C-alpha positions in Angstrom: 0.0 0.0 0.0 1.5 3.3 -1.1 1.1 6.4 1.1 3.3 8.7 -1.0 0.4 11.2 -1.4 0.8 12.5 2.2 1.8 16.2 1.7 4.2 17.7 4.2 3.1 21.3 3.5 -0.6 20.4 4.1 0.3 18.7 7.4 2.3 21.7 8.5 -0.6 24.1 7.7 -3.1 21.8 9.4 -0.9 21.6 12.6 -0.7 25.4 12.7 -4.5 25.6 12.5 -5.0 23.1 15.3 -2.3 24.5 17.5 -3.9 28.0 17.4 -7.3 26.8 18.7 -7.1 27.1 22.5 -7.8 23.9 24.4 -6.2 23.7 27.8 -7.3 20.7 29.8 -11.1 20.5 30.0 -11.8 23.5 27.7 -13.4 22.1 24.5 -15.9 24.6 23.0 -13.5 26.0 20.4 -11.9 22.7 19.4 -15.2 21.0 19.0 -16.5 23.8 16.8 -13.3 23.6 14.8 -13.7 19.8 14.2 -17.2 20.3 13.0 -16.0 22.9 10.5 -13.3 20.7 9.2 -15.1 17.3 9.1 -18.8 17.9 8.5 -18.1 19.2 4.9 -16.4 15.8 4.3 -19.6 14.0 5.2 -18.7 13.0 8.7 -20.9 13.2 11.7 -19.1 14.7 14.7 -20.5 13.7 18.1 -19.5 14.0 21.7 -19.9 12.2 25.0 -20.7 13.6 28.4 -16.9 13.8 29.2 -16.2 16.3 26.4 -14.6 13.7 24.1 -15.4 14.3 20.4 -15.8 11.3 18.1 -16.0 10.5 14.4 -17.1 7.1 13.4 -16.0 5.7 10.0 -17.7 2.5 8.7 -15.2 -0.2 7.7 -15.2 -3.2 5.4 -15.8 -5.4 8.4 -18.6 -4.4 10.9 -17.9 -7.2 13.3 -14.9 -5.4 14.9 -14.6 -1.9 16.2 -11.3 -0.2 16.8 -10.6 3.2 18.3 -7.8 5.7 17.4 -7.3 8.4 19.9 -5.5 11.8 19.7 -6.1 14.1 22.6 -7.0 17.7 22.1 -6.2 19.0 25.5 -3.0 20.8 26.2 -1.2 21.8 29.4 -2.4 25.1 30.9 -3.4 26.9 34.1 -6.5 27.5 36.1 -7.1 30.7 38.2 -7.3 29.9 41.9 -7.3 33.4 43.3 -5.9 36.9 43.2 -2.9 38.7 44.6 -3.3 42.1 46.1 -1.9 43.8 43.0 -4.5 42.1 40.8 -2.2 39.5 39.3 -3.7 36.0 39.2 -2.7 33.1 41.4 -2.8 29.9 39.4 -2.5 26.1 39.5 -1.3 23.9 36.8 -3.4 21.8 34.5 -1.2 19.0 33.4 2.6 18.7 33.8 3.6 22.4 33.5 7.3 23.2 33.7 7.0 26.7 35.1 10.5 27.6 34.0 9.4 27.0 30.4 6.4 29.4 30.5 8.0 32.4 32.4 7.4 35.5 30.3 5.1 33.8 27.9 1.9 35.5 26.8 -1.4 33.8 27.4 -5.2 34.1 27.1 -7.5 34.0 30.2 -10.7 32.2 29.1 -13.4 33.6 31.4 -16.5 31.7 32.4 -18.7 34.4 30.9 -17.1 34.0 27.5 -14.8 37.0 27.6 -11.1 36.6 26.9 -8.3 38.6 28.5 -4.7 38.8 27.4 -2.1 38.0 30.0 1.5 37.2 30.7 3.0 34.5 32.9 5.5 36.1 35.3 7.6 35.2 38.3 6.5 37.2 41.3 10.2 38.3 41.6 10.1 39.1 37.9 13.2 41.4 37.4 16.9 41.2 38.2 16.7 45.0 38.4 14.2 44.9 41.3 14.8 41.7 43.2 18.2 40.5 44.3 17.1 36.8 44.2 15.2 37.0 40.9 17.6 34.5 39.4 17.5 32.0 42.2 13.8 32.1 43.2 12.2 28.7 42.7 9.6 28.7 39.9 6.5 27.0 41.4 2.7 27.7 41.4 3.3 29.7 44.7 5.9 32.0 43.1 4.4 32.4 39.6 1.4 34.5 38.6 -0.5 35.7 35.5 -0.3 39.4 35.0 -3.2 40.8 32.9 -2.2 43.0 30.0 -4.6 45.7 31.1 -4.9 48.5 33.6 -5.2 46.2 36.6 -4.0 47.3 40.1 -6.2 45.2 42.4 -8.4 42.1 42.4 -11.6 44.1 41.6 -9.9 45.5 38.4 -9.4 41.9 37.3 -12.9 40.8 38.2 -14.3 43.8 36.2 -12.7 42.2 33.1 -14.6 38.9 33.8 -11.8 37.0 35.5 -13.0 34.7 38.3 -11.7 31.7 40.1 -12.0 28.8 37.7 -11.1 30.8 34.6 -8.8 28.8 32.3 -5.4 30.1 31.1 -4.3 29.1 27.6 -0.6 29.5 26.9 0.0 31.1 23.5 1.7 28.6 21.1 3.9 30.9 19.0 4.0 28.5 16.1 7.0 28.7 13.8 7.6 26.6 10.7 11.1 26.7 9.2 12.0 26.3 5.6 13.9 23.0 6.3 10.8 21.3 7.7 11.4 21.9 11.4 8.5 23.2 13.5 8.7 24.9 16.9 5.5 25.5 18.8 3.8 24.8 22.1 1.2 22.1 22.1 2.6 19.8 19.4 1.7 17.5 22.2 -0.8 16.4 21.0 -2.0 18.7 18.2 0.5 17.0 16.0 -1.4 13.7 16.3 -4.7 15.6 15.9 -3.4 17.0 12.6 -2.5 13.4 11.5 -5.9 12.1 12.5 -7.7 14.9 10.6 -5.6 14.4 7.5 -6.2 10.6 7.7 -10.0 11.3 7.8 -9.7 13.7 4.9 -7.8 11.0 2.9 -10.5 8.4 3.7 -13.3 10.7 2.6 -11.6 11.9 -0.6 -10.1 8.6 -1.7 -13.2 6.5 -1.0 -11.0 4.0 0.9 -12.6 2.2 3.8 -10.9 1.1 7.0 -10.5 -2.6 7.6 -12.9 -2.4 10.5 -15.4 0.1 11.9 -13.1 2.8 13.2 -13.8 5.5 15.8 -11.5 8.5 15.9 -11.6 9.9 19.5 -10.4 13.3 20.6 -10.3 13.4 24.4 -9.8 16.5 26.5 -8.5 15.2 29.8 -5.3 13.3 28.8 -2.9 15.8 30.5 -4.4 15.0 33.9 -4.6 11.3 33.3 -8.1 10.1 32.4 -8.7 11.1 28.8 -9.2 7.5 27.6 -11.0 6.2 30.7 -14.2 5.8 28.7 -14.0 3.8 25.5 -16.9 3.7 23.0 -19.1 0.7 23.3 -18.0 -2.3 21.3 -14.4 -1.2 20.7 -11.9 -4.0 21.2 -8.7 -2.0 20.5 -7.6 1.5 21.6 -4.6 2.9 19.9 -3.4 6.3 21.1 -1.4 8.7 18.9 0.7 10.8 21.2 4.2 12.3 21.4 7.3 10.2 21.7 10.6 11.3 23.2 14.1 12.4 22.4 17.0 12.1 24.9 18.9 9.5 26.8 17.3 6.0 26.4 15.6 7.1 23.2 17.2 6.3 19.8 15.1 9.0 18.2 15.2 12.4 16.7 12.6 14.9 15.4 12.2 13.0 12.1 10.9 9.8 13.8 7.7 8.1 14.6 7.9 5.9 17.7 6.0 2.9 18.8 5.6 2.9 22.5 6.1 -0.6 24.0 5.7 0.5 27.6 5.1 3.7 29.6 4.8 4.8 33.2 1.8 2.5 33.7 3.5 -0.5 32.3 3.6 -2.4 29.0 1.1 -2.2 26.1 -0.6 -5.2 24.6 2.1 -7.5 23.2 0.3 -8.6 20.0 -1.1 -5.2 19.1 2.2 -3.5 19.7 4.1 -6.0 17.6 1.6 -5.4 14.9 2.3 -1.7 14.9 6.0 -2.5 14.7 5.4 -4.7 11.7 3.4 -2.0 10.0 6.1 0.6 10.8 8.6 -1.7 9.1 6.4 -1.9 6.1 5.2 1.6 5.5 7.7 4.0 7.3 10.9 5.2 5.7 14.1 3.4 6.9 15.6 5.1 9.9 12.5 7.1 10.7 10.8 4.8 13.1 11.7 3.3 16.5 10.4 1.6 19.6 10.3 3.4 23.0 9.8 2.9 26.7 8.3 6.2 27.8 8.7 5.8 31.6 7.9 9.4 32.6 4.5 9.7 31.0 1.5 7.8 29.9 -1.2 7.9 27.2 -4.9 7.6 26.9 -4.4 4.0 25.6 -2.9 3.0 28.9 -5.7 4.8 30.7 -8.3 2.9 28.6 -6.7 -0.3 29.7 -6.2 0.5 33.3 -9.9 1.7 33.6 -11.1 -1.8 33.2 -12.2 -1.5 29.6 -12.1 -4.7 27.7 -9.6 -3.5 25.1 -6.2 -4.2 23.8 -4.1 -1.0 24.0 -1.1 0.4 22.0 0.4 3.8 21.3 2.6 5.6 18.8 3.4 9.1 17.6 5.8 11.8 16.5 9.0 12.5 18.3 9.3 15.9 20.0 12.1 17.7 21.6 11.5 19.9 24.7 8.2 18.4 25.6 5.7 20.5 27.6 7.7 23.6 26.6 8.1 25.1 23.2 8.3 21.8 21.5 10.2 21.0 18.3 9.6 18.3 15.7 10.1 18.0 12.0 7.3 17.5 9.5 8.9 14.2 8.6 7.7 12.9 12.0 4.1 13.9 11.1 4.4 12.2 7.7 5.7 9.0 9.3 3.0 9.1 12.0 0.3 9.4 9.3 1.8 6.5 7.4 1.6 4.3 10.5 -1.9 5.6 11.2 -3.2 4.8 7.8 -1.5 1.4 7.9 -3.2 0.6 11.1 -6.7 1.6 10.1 -6.4 -0.2 6.8 -5.7 -3.4 8.6 -2.0 -4.0 7.6 -0.1 -6.5 9.7 -3.2 -8.5 10.8 
């Protein structure tokens, strides 16, 4: 099966689109609307469950088996927990924020009444010209705040703009695509996989190809806090998550690679299903651009699906990223290889 029609430029453009739609953990209104705009013109029905997960179901050649492919829409972010006396916002993390990586970053406060307020993440001891220990101050949720980009001097000024406890803070992505194929942006985790899923759905619709089995594409919104895949659509026997893979010691990978995750922080994935993904990668991915990994510092929705007592086989794969949960970096090659593996899986290769 030839997948040479995957267009790197189109994937890069699609990733930029998806990255720029705010979706910190649990905030799904804008991403759900985006998916409807992208997919309904292709003839797909976009549905959602009570947990905020969006689904697209694609009939396959075989209706006896249902498989689920997940790519989580949520990103790391912050939630407003209170106010400092000067009107800056006290926050808590949503997902595994590295506070050092977001210091000075601009952001958008998503208010409960629908208003949006621009802000900036700062350390309370924000300047070496003011604070002697600005360089050595530990960066934690108790020393970091969000400063609104407005004339705010006290909590009431912030409240007048619509900011309340429970407002969600979306960190601006600052997407950059370089001429040599490299991409630097926040939220490639997991918007890169979302872009791959959307392009796979486009390909299925435009080519007339049918998946091997009835296939549900799932877009959860709570992966970053550990339970995005805890509910699996009825009848699904396999849950395969597309998520980031890693670069660094213990990882024979770089930004051009797709990785098959053999095990993660929760333990090993299904032996047979993982081996099938490895076989598919060997068949459809370019030489030297795929690998296997043990991602022992994080987990995916596929592992959550399995650990939540769903009767599914679980597996995971995805594009390699540098500087995860910061301004991440990958190459468009990794997205292309990930889509090759995604298409191979849904088309039933390796069975």
